[in-house]
Coordinates of C-alpha atoms in Angstrom, one line a residue:
X1055 CA 0.0 0.0 0.0
X1056 CA 1.5 3.4 -1.0
X1057 CA 1.8 6.5 1.1
X1058 CA -1.4 8.0 -0.5
X1059 CA -3.5 5.1 0.5
X1060 CA -2.1 5.2 4.1
X1061 CA -2.8 8.9 4.2
X1062 CA -6.4 8.3 3.1
X1063 CA -6.9 5.7 5.9
X1064 CA -5.5 8.2 8.4
X1065 CA -7.9 10.9 7.2
X1066 CA -10.9 8.6 7.7
X1067 CA -9.7 7.5 11.2
X1068 CA -9.1 11.1 12.2
X1069 CA -12.5 12.1 10.9
X1070 CA -14.1 9.3 13.0
X1071 CA -12.3 10.5 16.1
X1072 CA -13.6 14.1 15.5
X1073 CA -17.1 13.4 14.0
X1074 CA -18.5 11.0 16.7
X1075 CA -17.9 13.2 19.8
X1076 CA -19.0 16.3 17.9
X1077 CA -22.3 15.0 16.6
X1078 CA -23.1 13.4 19.9
X1079 CA -22.6 16.7 21.6
X1080 CA -24.9 18.3 19.0
X1081 CA -27.4 15.5 19.4
X1082 CA -27.1 14.6 15.7
X1083 CA -27.1 11.1 14.3
X1084 CA -23.5 9.8 13.7
X1085 CA -24.7 8.7 10.3
X1086 CA -25.4 12.2 9.2
X1087 CA -22.0 13.3 10.6
X1088 CA -20.1 10.7 8.6
X1089 CA -22.1 11.4 5.4
X1090 CA -21.3 15.1 5.8
X1091 CA -17.6 14.5 6.5
X1092 CA -17.3 12.2 3.5
X1093 CA -18.9 14.8 1.2
X1094 CA -16.7 17.6 2.6
X1095 CA -13.4 15.7 2.5
X1096 CA -14.0 13.7 -0.7
X1097 CA -12.5 14.4 -4.1
X1098 CA -15.4 16.6 -5.2
X1099 CA -15.5 18.5 -1.9
X1100 CA -12.4 20.2 -0.4
X1101 CA -10.3 17.7 -2.3
X1102 CA -11.1 19.7 -5.5
X1103 CA -9.1 22.6 -4.1
X1104 CA -5.9 20.5 -3.6
X1105 CA -4.5 21.5 -7.0
X1106 CA -4.5 25.2 -5.9
X1107 CA -3.9 24.7 -2.2
X1108 CA -1.5 21.6 -1.9
X1109 CA -1.7 21.5 1.9
X1110 CA -5.4 20.6 1.7
X1111 CA -4.4 17.2 0.2
X1112 CA -3.3 16.1 3.7
X1113 CA -6.9 16.5 5.0
X1114 CA -8.8 15.1 2.1
X1115 CA -9.3 11.7 0.3
X1116 CA -7.3 11.2 -2.9
X1117 CA -8.2 7.6 -3.9
X1118 CA -11.9 7.0 -3.4
X1119 CA -11.6 3.4 -4.7
X1120 CA -9.4 2.3 -1.7
X1121 CA -11.8 3.6 0.9
X1122 CA -14.7 2.1 -1.0
X1123 CA -13.4 -1.5 -0.7
X1124 CA -12.9 -1.1 3.0
X1125 CA -16.3 0.5 3.4
X1126 CA -18.1 -2.6 1.9
X1127 CA -17.0 -4.6 5.0
X1128 CA -19.0 -2.3 7.2
X1129 CA -22.3 -3.6 5.7
X1130 CA -20.9 -7.2 5.9
X1131 CA -20.3 -7.0 9.6
X1132 CA -23.6 -5.3 10.2
X1133 CA -25.5 -8.2 8.6
X1134 CA -23.3 -10.7 10.4
X1135 CA -24.3 -9.2 13.8
X1136 CA -28.0 -9.0 12.7
X1137 CA -27.8 -12.7 11.9
X1138 CA -26.4 -13.4 15.4
X1139 CA -29.4 -11.7 16.9
X1140 CA -31.8 -13.9 15.0
X1141 CA -32.1 -17.7 14.4
X1142 CA -33.2 -19.8 11.5
X1143 CA -36.3 -20.8 13.4
X1144 CA -37.2 -17.2 14.1
X1145 CA -36.6 -16.2 10.5
X1146 CA -38.9 -18.9 9.3
X1147 CA -41.6 -17.5 11.5
X1148 CA -41.2 -14.2 9.6
X1149 CA -41.6 -15.7 6.2
X1150 CA -45.0 -14.1 5.6
X1151 CA -43.5 -10.6 6.0
X1152 CA -40.2 -11.5 4.3
X1153 CA -41.5 -13.0 1.1
X1154 CA -45.0 -11.5 1.1
X1155 CA -44.6 -7.9 2.2
X1156 CA -40.9 -7.7 1.2
X1157 CA -41.5 -9.3 -2.2
X1158 CA -44.5 -7.1 -3.1
X1159 CA -42.6 -3.9 -2.0
X1160 CA -39.7 -4.6 -4.3
X1161 CA -41.7 -5.6 -7.3
X1162 CA -44.2 -2.8 -7.1
X1163 CA -41.6 -0.2 -6.3
X1164 CA -39.5 -1.1 -9.3
X1165 CA -42.5 -1.0 -11.6
X1166 CA -43.9 2.3 -10.4
X1167 CA -40.5 4.1 -10.2
X1168 CA -39.5 2.8 -13.6
X1169 CA -42.7 4.0 -15.1
X1170 CA -42.2 7.5 -13.7
X1171 CA -38.5 7.6 -14.7
X1172 CA -39.3 6.5 -18.3
X1173 CA -40.6 10.1 -18.9
X1174 CA -37.0 11.4 -18.5
X1175 CA -34.7 8.4 -19.3
X1176 CA -34.5 5.6 -21.9
X1177 CA -36.3 2.4 -20.9
X1178 CA -33.2 0.5 -19.8
X1179 CA -31.8 3.3 -17.8
X1180 CA -35.2 3.9 -16.1
X1181 CA -35.5 0.2 -15.1
X1182 CA -32.0 0.2 -13.7
X1183 CA -32.6 3.4 -11.8
X1184 CA -35.8 2.0 -10.4
X1185 CA -34.1 -1.3 -9.4
X1186 CA -31.5 0.6 -7.4
X1187 CA -33.9 3.1 -5.7
X1188 CA -36.4 0.3 -4.8
X1189 CA -33.9 -1.1 -2.3
X1190 CA -33.8 0.6 1.1
X1191 CA -30.8 1.1 3.4
X1192 CA -30.3 -1.9 5.7
X1193 CA -27.4 -0.1 7.4
X1194 CA -29.1 3.1 8.3
X1195 CA -32.6 1.8 9.0
X1196 CA -31.1 -0.8 11.4
X1197 CA -28.9 1.8 12.9
X1198 CA -31.9 4.1 13.6
X1199 CA -34.0 1.3 15.1
X1200 CA -31.1 -0.2 17.1
X1201 CA -30.3 3.3 18.5
X1202 CA -33.8 3.5 19.8
X1203 CA -33.6 -0.1 21.1
X1204 CA -36.6 -1.1 19.1
X1205 CA -35.3 -3.9 16.9
X1206 CA -37.5 -6.4 18.9
X1207 CA -40.6 -4.2 18.4
X1208 CA -43.3 -4.8 15.8
X1209 CA -41.9 -2.0 13.7
X1210 CA -38.4 -3.4 14.0
X1211 CA -39.4 -6.9 12.9
X1212 CA -41.5 -5.5 10.0
X1213 CA -38.7 -3.3 8.7
X1214 CA -36.1 -6.0 9.1
X1215 CA -38.2 -8.6 7.2
X1216 CA -38.6 -6.2 4.3
X1217 CA -34.8 -5.4 4.3
X1218 CA -33.9 -9.1 4.3
X1219 CA -35.9 -9.7 1.2
X1220 CA -34.3 -6.6 -0.4
X1221 CA -30.9 -8.2 0.3
X1222 CA -32.1 -11.4 -1.4
X1223 CA -33.4 -9.3 -4.3
X1224 CA -29.9 -7.9 -5.0
X1225 CA -29.1 -11.2 -6.9
X1226 CA -31.8 -11.0 -9.6
X1227 CA -31.4 -7.2 -9.8
X1228 CA -27.6 -7.4 -10.6
X1229 CA -28.3 -10.2 -13.1
X1230 CA -31.0 -8.0 -14.8
X1231 CA -28.6 -5.1 -15.1
X1232 CA -25.9 -7.4 -16.5
X1233 CA -28.2 -8.9 -19.0
X1234 CA -29.3 -5.5 -20.3
X1235 CA -25.7 -4.3 -20.6
X1236 CA -24.5 -7.4 -22.4
X1237 CA -27.2 -7.3 -25.1
X1238 CA -26.8 -11.0 -25.6
X1239 CA -29.3 -13.4 -27.1
X1240 CA -29.7 -15.2 -23.8
X1241 CA -33.2 -15.5 -22.5
X1242 CA -33.7 -13.2 -19.5
X1243 CA -35.9 -15.8 -17.8
X1244 CA -33.5 -18.6 -18.4
X1245 CA -30.6 -16.6 -17.1
X1246 CA -32.5 -15.3 -14.1
X1247 CA -33.5 -18.9 -13.2
X1248 CA -29.9 -20.0 -13.5
X1249 CA -28.8 -17.1 -11.2
X1250 CA -31.4 -18.0 -8.6
X1251 CA -30.5 -21.7 -8.8
X1252 CA -26.8 -20.9 -8.3
X1253 CA -27.8 -18.6 -5.3
X1254 CA -29.9 -21.4 -3.7
X1255 CA -27.0 -23.9 -4.1
X1256 CA -24.5 -21.5 -2.6
X1257 CA -26.7 -20.7 0.4
X1258 CA -27.4 -24.4 0.9
X1259 CA -23.7 -25.2 0.8
X1260 CA -22.9 -22.4 3.3
X1261 CA -25.7 -23.7 5.7
X1262 CA -24.5 -27.4 5.4
X1263 CA -20.8 -26.5 5.9
X1264 CA -21.6 -24.1 8.7
X1265 CA -23.7 -26.7 10.6
X1266 CA -20.8 -29.2 10.5
X1267 CA -17.8 -26.8 10.9
X1268 CA -18.6 -23.7 12.9
X1269 CA -19.2 -25.2 16.3
X1270 CA -16.0 -27.4 16.2
X1271 CA -14.0 -24.4 15.0
X1272 CA -15.1 -22.1 17.8
X1273 CA -14.7 -24.9 20.4
X1274 CA -11.1 -25.2 19.2
X1275 CA -10.2 -21.5 19.4
X1276 CA -12.3 -20.5 22.5
X1277 CA -9.4 -20.3 24.9
X1278 CA -9.0 -17.6 27.6
X1279 CA -5.3 -17.6 27.2
X1280 CA -5.4 -16.9 23.4
X1281 CA -8.3 -14.5 22.7
X1282 CA -6.7 -13.4 19.5
X1283 CA -7.5 -16.8 18.0
X1284 CA -11.1 -16.3 18.7
X1285 CA -11.1 -12.8 17.2
X1286 CA -9.3 -14.2 14.1
X1287 CA -11.8 -17.0 13.7
X1288 CA -14.7 -14.6 14.0
X1289 CA -13.3 -12.3 11.3
X1290 CA -12.5 -15.3 9.1
X1291 CA -16.1 -16.7 9.3
X1292 CA -17.7 -13.3 8.7
X1293 CA -15.6 -12.3 5.7
X1294 CA -15.1 -15.8 4.4
X1295 CA -18.8 -16.6 4.1
X1296 CA -19.2 -13.2 2.5
X1297 CA -16.6 -14.0 -0.1
X1298 CA -18.1 -17.4 -0.8
X1299 CA -21.5 -15.8 -1.4
X1300 CA -20.0 -13.1 -3.6
X1301 CA -18.2 -15.6 -5.8
X1302 CA -21.6 -17.1 -6.6
X1303 CA -23.1 -13.7 -7.5
X1304 CA -24.7 -13.0 -4.1
X1305 CA -23.9 -10.0 -1.9
X1306 CA -21.2 -10.4 0.7
X1307 CA -23.6 -9.1 3.2
X1308 CA -26.1 -11.9 2.6
X1309 CA -23.4 -14.5 3.1
X1310 CA -22.3 -13.0 6.3
X1311 CA -25.9 -12.8 7.5
X1312 CA -26.3 -16.6 6.9
X1313 CA -23.1 -17.2 8.9
X1314 CA -24.5 -15.1 11.7
X1315 CA -27.8 -17.1 11.7
X1316 CA -25.9 -20.3 12.0
X1317 CA -23.7 -19.0 14.9
X1318 CA -26.8 -17.7 16.7
X1319 CA -27.6 -21.4 17.5
X1320 CA -24.3 -21.9 19.4
X1321 CA -23.1 -21.1 22.9
X1322 CA -20.5 -18.7 21.5
X1323 CA -23.0 -16.1 20.3
X1324 CA -22.6 -13.5 22.9
X1325 CA -18.8 -13.7 22.9
X1326 CA -18.8 -13.3 19.1
X1327 CA -21.1 -10.2 19.3
X1328 CA -18.7 -8.6 21.7
X1329 CA -15.7 -9.4 19.5
X1330 CA -17.2 -8.1 16.2
X1331 CA -18.8 -4.9 17.6
X1332 CA -15.8 -2.6 17.4
X1333 CA -14.9 -3.7 13.9
X1334 CA -18.5 -3.3 12.7
X1335 CA -18.9 0.1 14.2
X1336 CA -15.7 1.5 12.7
X1337 CA -16.2 0.0 9.3
X1338 CA -19.8 1.2 9.2
X1339 CA -18.5 4.7 9.8
X1340 CA -16.1 4.2 6.9
X1341 CA -19.0 3.0 4.7
X1342 CA -21.1 6.2 5.4
X1343 CA -18.0 8.3 4.8
X1344 CA -17.6 6.6 1.4
X1345 CA -21.2 7.2 0.6
X1346 CA -20.7 10.9 1.4
X1347 CA -17.6 11.0 -0.9
X1348 CA -19.6 9.7 -3.8
X1349 CA -21.7 12.9 -4.0
X1350 CA -20.5 15.1 -6.9
X1351 CA -21.1 18.7 -5.8
X1352 CA -20.8 20.0 -9.4
X1353 CA -23.6 17.8 -10.5
X1354 CA -25.7 18.6 -7.5
X1355 CA -25.4 22.4 -8.0
X1356 CA -26.0 22.1 -11.7
X1357 CA -29.2 20.0 -11.2
X1358 CA -30.2 21.0 -7.7
X1359 CA -33.9 21.4 -8.5
X1360 CA -34.1 18.1 -10.3
X1361 CA -32.3 16.2 -7.6
X1362 CA -34.5 17.6 -4.8
X1363 CA -37.7 17.0 -6.8
X1364 CA -36.6 13.4 -7.5
X1365 CA -35.8 12.7 -3.8
X1366 CA -39.1 14.1 -2.7
X1367 CA -40.9 12.1 -5.4
X1368 CA -39.1 8.9 -4.4
X1369 CA -39.9 9.3 -0.7
X1370 CA -43.5 10.1 -1.4
X1371 CA -44.1 7.3 -3.9
X1372 CA -42.3 4.6 -2.0
X1373 CA -43.7 5.8 1.3
X1374 CA -47.3 5.7 0.1
X1375 CA -46.8 2.3 -1.5
X1376 CA -45.2 0.8 1.6
X1377 CA -47.9 2.2 3.8
X1378 CA -50.6 0.7 1.6
X1379 CA -48.9 -2.7 1.6
X1380 CA -48.5 -2.7 5.4
X1381 CA -52.2 -2.0 5.8
X1382 CA -52.9 -4.7 3.3
X1383 CA -51.0 -7.1 5.5
X1384 CA -53.2 -5.9 8.4
X1385 CA -50.3 -4.3 10.3
X1386 CA -51.2 -1.6 12.9
X1387 CA -51.5 2.0 11.8
X1388 CA -48.5 3.2 13.8
X1389 CA -46.3 0.4 12.4
X1390 CA -47.4 1.1 8.9
X1391 CA -46.7 4.8 9.2
X1392 CA -43.2 4.3 10.7
X1393 CA -42.3 1.7 8.1
X1394 CA -43.4 4.0 5.3
X1395 CA -41.1 6.7 6.6
X1396 CA -38.1 4.5 7.3
X1397 CA -38.1 2.5 4.1
X1398 CA -39.0 5.3 1.6
X1399 CA -35.4 6.2 0.8
X1400 CA -32.8 4.4 -1.3
X1401 CA -30.1 2.1 0.1
X1402 CA -26.5 1.2 -0.1
X1403 CA -27.0 -1.4 -2.8
X1404 CA -28.1 1.3 -5.1
X1405 CA -24.5 2.3 -5.5
X1406 CA -23.5 -1.2 -6.5
X1407 CA -26.3 -1.3 -9.1
X1408 CA -25.5 2.2 -10.5
X1409 CA -21.8 1.4 -10.7
X1410 CA -22.4 -1.7 -12.7
X1411 CA -24.8 0.2 -15.0
X1412 CA -22.2 2.9 -15.6
X1413 CA -19.6 0.2 -16.4
X1414 CA -21.9 -1.4 -18.9
X1415 CA -22.8 2.0 -20.5
X1416 CA -26.5 1.8 -19.5
X1417 CA -26.0 5.1 -17.7
X1418 CA -24.1 8.0 -19.1
X1419 CA -21.6 9.6 -16.7
X1420 CA -24.1 12.5 -16.0
X1421 CA -26.9 10.0 -15.4
X1422 CA -24.8 8.0 -13.0
X1423 CA -23.8 11.1 -11.1
X1424 CA -27.4 12.2 -10.8
X1425 CA -28.5 8.7 -9.7
X1426 CA -25.8 8.6 -7.0
X1427 CA -26.7 12.1 -5.8
X1428 CA -30.4 11.2 -5.5
X1429 CA -29.7 8.0 -3.6
X1430 CA -27.2 9.7 -1.3
X1431 CA -29.4 12.6 -0.4
X1432 CA -32.4 10.3 0.3
X1433 CA -30.2 8.1 2.6
X1434 CA -29.0 11.2 4.4
X1435 CA -32.7 12.0 5.2
X1436 CA -33.4 8.6 6.8
X1437 CA -32.7 9.6 10.4
X1438 CA -34.9 12.7 10.0
X1439 CA -37.6 10.7 8.3
X1440 CA -37.4 8.1 11.1
X1441 CA -37.9 10.8 13.8
X1442 CA -40.8 12.3 11.8
X1443 CA -42.4 8.9 11.3
X1444 CA -42.1 8.1 15.0
X1445 CA -43.7 11.4 16.0
X1446 CA -46.5 11.0 13.5
X1447 CA -47.2 7.4 14.4
X1448 CA -47.6 8.2 18.1
X1449 CA -50.8 10.1 17.2
X1450 CA -52.4 6.8 16.2
X1451 CA -51.2 4.7 19.1
X1452 CA -54.1 3.5 21.1
X1453 CA -54.0 4.5 24.8
X1454 CA -55.2 1.6 26.9
X1455 CA -57.2 2.9 29.8
X1456 CA -55.9 1.7 33.1
X1457 CA -58.5 0.3 35.5
X1458 CA -58.8 2.3 38.7
X1459 CA -58.4 -0.8 40.8
X1460 CA -55.0 -1.4 39.2
X1461 CA -53.7 2.0 40.2
X1462 CA -53.1 1.2 43.8
X1463 CA -49.3 1.4 44.6
X1464 CA -47.4 -1.4 46.2
X1465 CA -47.1 -1.2 50.0
X1466 CA -44.2 0.7 51.6
X1467 CA -44.1 -1.3 54.9
X1468 CA -40.6 -2.7 54.3
X1469 CA -41.9 -6.2 55.0
X1470 CA -39.9 -9.1 53.8
X1471 CA -41.7 -10.7 50.8
X1472 CA -41.0 -12.8 47.8
X1473 CA -41.8 -10.8 44.5
X1474 CA -43.5 -12.8 41.7
X1475 CA -43.1 -11.1 38.3
X1476 CA -46.1 -12.1 36.1
X1477 CA -49.5 -13.2 37.4
X1478 CA -50.6 -15.4 34.6
X1479 CA -51.1 -19.2 34.8
X1480 CA -47.6 -19.9 36.0
X1481 CA -47.4 -16.9 38.3
X1482 CA -50.6 -17.7 40.0
X1483 CA -49.5 -21.3 40.7
X1484 CA -46.3 -20.1 42.2
X1485 CA -48.1 -17.6 44.3
X1486 CA -50.6 -20.3 45.6
X1487 CA -47.7 -22.5 46.6
X1488 CA -46.0 -19.6 48.4
X1489 CA -49.2 -18.9 50.3
X1490 CA -49.7 -22.6 51.1
X1491 CA -46.2 -22.6 52.8
X1492 CA -46.9 -19.4 54.6
X1493 CA -44.4 -17.3 52.6
X1494 CA -45.4 -13.7 52.1
X1495 CA -45.4 -12.6 48.5
X1496 CA -46.2 -9.6 46.3
X1497 CA -47.0 -10.1 42.6
X1498 CA -46.7 -7.7 39.7
X1499 CA -48.1 -7.8 36.2
X1500 CA -48.2 -5.5 33.2
X1501 CA -51.8 -6.2 32.2
X1502 CA -53.9 -3.5 33.9
X1503 CA -57.2 -5.3 33.4
X1504 CA -56.0 -8.6 34.9
X1505 CA -54.5 -6.8 37.8
X1506 CA -57.8 -4.9 38.4
X1507 CA -59.7 -8.2 38.4
X1508 CA -57.3 -9.9 40.9
X1509 CA -57.3 -6.8 43.1
X1510 CA -61.1 -7.0 43.4
X1511 CA -60.5 -10.6 44.7
X1512 CA -58.1 -9.2 47.3
X1513 CA -55.0 -10.7 45.8
X1514 CA -51.7 -8.8 46.4
X1515 CA -51.1 -8.0 42.8
X1516 CA -49.9 -4.6 41.5
X1517 CA -49.7 -3.1 38.1
X1518 CA -46.3 -1.9 36.7
X1519 CA -43.3 -2.6 34.5
X1520 CA -40.9 -5.0 36.3
X1521 CA -38.1 -4.2 33.9
X1522 CA -38.0 -0.7 35.4
X1523 CA -35.5 -0.6 38.3
X1524 CA -37.4 2.2 40.0
X1525 CA -40.6 0.1 40.1
X1526 CA -38.8 -2.9 41.5
X1527 CA -37.4 -0.7 44.2
X1528 CA -40.9 0.6 44.9
X1529 CA -42.1 -3.0 45.3
X1530 CA -39.6 -3.6 48.1
X1531 CA -36.7 -5.3 46.2
X1532 CA -34.3 -4.1 48.8
X1533 CA -36.1 -6.2 51.5
X1534 CA -37.3 -9.0 49.2
X1535 CA -36.6 -12.6 50.2
X1536 CA -36.6 -13.8 46.6
X1537 CA -37.6 -12.8 43.1
X1538 CA -39.5 -15.3 40.9
X1539 CA -39.8 -14.3 37.2
X1540 CA -42.7 -16.2 35.5
X1541 CA -43.4 -14.0 32.5
X1542 CA -43.1 -15.6 29.0
X1543 CA -41.0 -13.2 26.9
X1544 CA -37.3 -14.0 26.9
X1545 CA -36.1 -10.4 26.5
X1546 CA -38.4 -9.2 29.3
X1547 CA -37.1 -12.0 31.5
X1548 CA -33.5 -11.0 30.8
X1549 CA -34.3 -7.3 31.5
X1550 CA -35.9 -8.0 34.8
X1551 CA -33.1 -10.3 35.9
X1552 CA -30.4 -7.7 34.8
X1553 CA -32.2 -4.9 36.7
X1554 CA -32.8 -6.9 39.9
X1555 CA -29.3 -8.4 40.0
X1556 CA -27.7 -5.0 39.6
X1557 CA -29.7 -3.8 42.7
X1558 CA -29.4 -6.9 44.8
X1559 CA -26.3 -9.1 44.2
X1560 CA -27.3 -11.3 47.1
X1561 CA -31.0 -11.9 46.1
X1562 CA -32.3 -15.3 45.3
X1563 CA -33.6 -15.1 41.7
X1564 CA -35.5 -18.0 40.1
X1565 CA -36.5 -17.4 36.5
X1566 CA -38.6 -19.3 33.9
X1567 CA -36.8 -20.0 30.6
X1568 CA -37.8 -21.2 27.2
X1569 CA -35.2 -23.9 26.7
X1570 CA -31.6 -24.9 27.7
X1571 CA -30.0 -22.2 25.6
X1572 CA -32.1 -19.5 27.3
X1573 CA -31.4 -21.0 30.7
X1574 CA -27.7 -20.8 30.1
X1575 CA -28.0 -17.2 29.2
X1576 CA -30.0 -16.5 32.4
X1577 CA -27.3 -18.2 34.5
X1578 CA -24.8 -15.9 32.8
X1579 CA -26.9 -12.9 33.8
X1580 CA -26.8 -14.1 37.4
X1581 CA -30.0 -16.0 38.2
X1582 CA -29.8 -18.4 41.2
X1583 CA -31.9 -21.0 39.3
X1584 CA -33.4 -21.1 35.8
X1585 CA -36.2 -23.5 35.0
X1586 CA -36.3 -24.5 31.3
X1587 CA -39.9 -25.4 30.2
X1588 CA -38.7 -28.1 27.8
X1589 CA -36.5 -29.9 30.4
X1590 CA -39.1 -29.7 33.1
X1591 CA -41.8 -31.1 30.8
X1592 CA -39.5 -34.0 29.9
X1593 CA -38.7 -34.8 33.6
X1594 CA -42.4 -34.7 34.5
X1595 CA -43.3 -37.0 31.6
X1596 CA -40.5 -39.4 32.7
X1597 CA -41.8 -39.4 36.3
X1598 CA -45.4 -40.1 35.2
X1599 CA -44.2 -42.9 32.9
X1600 CA -42.1 -44.6 35.5
X1601 CA -44.9 -44.3 38.1
X1602 CA -47.3 -45.8 35.6
X1603 CA -45.0 -48.7 35.0
X1604 CA -45.0 -49.5 38.7
X1605 CA -41.5 -48.3 39.7
X1606 CA -41.5 -47.3 43.4
X1607 CA -42.1 -43.6 44.0
X1608 CA -39.0 -43.1 46.2
X1609 CA -36.4 -44.1 43.6
X1610 CA -38.3 -42.3 40.8
X1611 CA -38.4 -39.0 42.7
X1612 CA -34.7 -39.4 43.7
X1613 CA -33.6 -40.1 40.1
X1614 CA -35.7 -37.1 38.8
X1615 CA -34.1 -34.8 41.3
X1616 CA -30.6 -36.2 40.4
X1617 CA -31.2 -35.7 36.7
X1618 CA -32.5 -32.2 37.4
X1619 CA -29.3 -31.4 39.3
X1620 CA -27.2 -32.8 36.4
X1621 CA -29.1 -30.5 33.9
X1622 CA -28.6 -27.6 36.2
X1623 CA -24.8 -28.1 36.5
X1624 CA -24.5 -28.5 32.7
X1625 CA -26.4 -25.3 32.1
X1626 CA -24.4 -23.4 34.6
X1627 CA -21.2 -24.7 33.1
X1628 CA -22.4 -23.7 29.6
X1629 CA -23.2 -20.2 30.9
X1630 CA -19.7 -20.1 32.4
X1631 CA -18.1 -21.0 29.0
X1632 CA -20.2 -18.4 27.2
X1633 CA -19.2 -15.7 29.6
X1634 CA -15.6 -16.6 30.2
X1635 CA -14.4 -18.2 26.9
X1636 CA -13.5 -14.8 25.4
X1637 CA -13.8 -11.4 27.0
X1638 CA -12.7 -8.9 24.4
X1639 CA -12.7 -5.3 25.5
X1640 CA -15.8 -3.5 24.2
X1641 CA -14.6 -0.3 22.6
X1642 CA -16.9 2.7 22.6
X1643 CA -19.0 2.4 19.5
X1644 CA -18.2 4.5 16.5
X1645 CA -21.7 4.5 15.2
X1646 CA -24.6 5.1 17.6
X1647 CA -26.0 1.6 17.5
X1648 CA -27.3 -0.2 20.6

């Protein structure tokens, strides 16, 4: 690498060190800061003055291509981390939104935008422009939602489902552009079918290889004395699967996403997330910087009215279309409104599509510059559109009236009680057993109507959010004898456990868990005991079967207790491995993700 390339890398790193603290102090999204910095320090910004003022060259980018290659890795790592936060089973449950809502959004957006663009551009160029602008920004939309800690919300799931299909759609879109540029006699349908078959085979190969190789690989490198091996293996898997996908015509980001999905099923998930976070954040910053550099100010100033009009038309057309599709899929009004605002702009894959179209002479240089300017400006608006959509959606959120009987506050008598979080079927049974054994308890639940009903029956149930540390304190956590978490949602369970353990390191915490993996995670968070539903059901079935076969009750109960203890030790051991296998230092994030 020559001195110029090294200088460009230093400029980007220096900009990251200045931009992030500055925009945080100004309460501006880091995405906007990096886009603005890239536009200002790129070849068409201050870099254009370097011929007259040579010293400026030390503060601007000279070789855009070098930074562009590094920037692509930012999206790769983003999709890898997103895959870690999901699982194959969870993705399958989203198939209606992914292939239904996402598929219709891409097809209809391309058709409508191409029709409007055909009034100004040749048919081929209009279709390519529409294909690029129909895809939204995975990087920025996920960044906005993650910054608000709303990826697990309905809005987060809907937007993520649509974005996943858009990533899948990159394959046929790139093939379509290549076919139009080649002007060959090959049938478009035949070629498209071949491309999709190749993509399916590649994804299948990655899944099969990952299922057999990933867990043994990380078991081999997960050593506390050599954390660098774990880091190297993580980077190798993320980038390697991306390269494998790219070699078959898929996007690198999609390959990394599949690898993340596979690793989400392993006990190394949390350690991998901690390892990859600093790399992802820095490279995402470089990506947004590169997007800002791609804006040609000369073209923008010469066609300012056209670009602004095109951006407004794109946001309006895509927004209305996405809103209509969300309502067609019977999504709530607030979710439909927010999704329309967040997904209305273009995305990072538009630059890949436009670059290929320029290389194949489908776009003229001026048309390519205009398309890049439209996509860049629309992406820069996403954080602002997200805030506007959130504010507008709140007007349509239904306010659930709180029953007056549920408004009674928990007692402040400092009495020693067990706190039961959740008063559903499981919580009520726990409370009844506590009462039978003369153990004082207090139950909390988030359903105001249910709380009001139980309050009328003189049950010690109170309404509130147990994930809120202040509410737990109000319930007497400081004096509590134990905390029993019986609610069903894994994320809510983890939030309650985390808040309670931070306040009371000595407290007995017993929590319900979905399965063994979730139980291991809860042990890592500090529960005294986790009760996996799947394991308990198996033990109860075994006990009933043995009793039915005439085996004496004493040995049966003893063996069940022994087996339960074995499971408990294994889960605690797994939690210890997940927590202690690798402890990379978590650097402060470059991009404002959560």
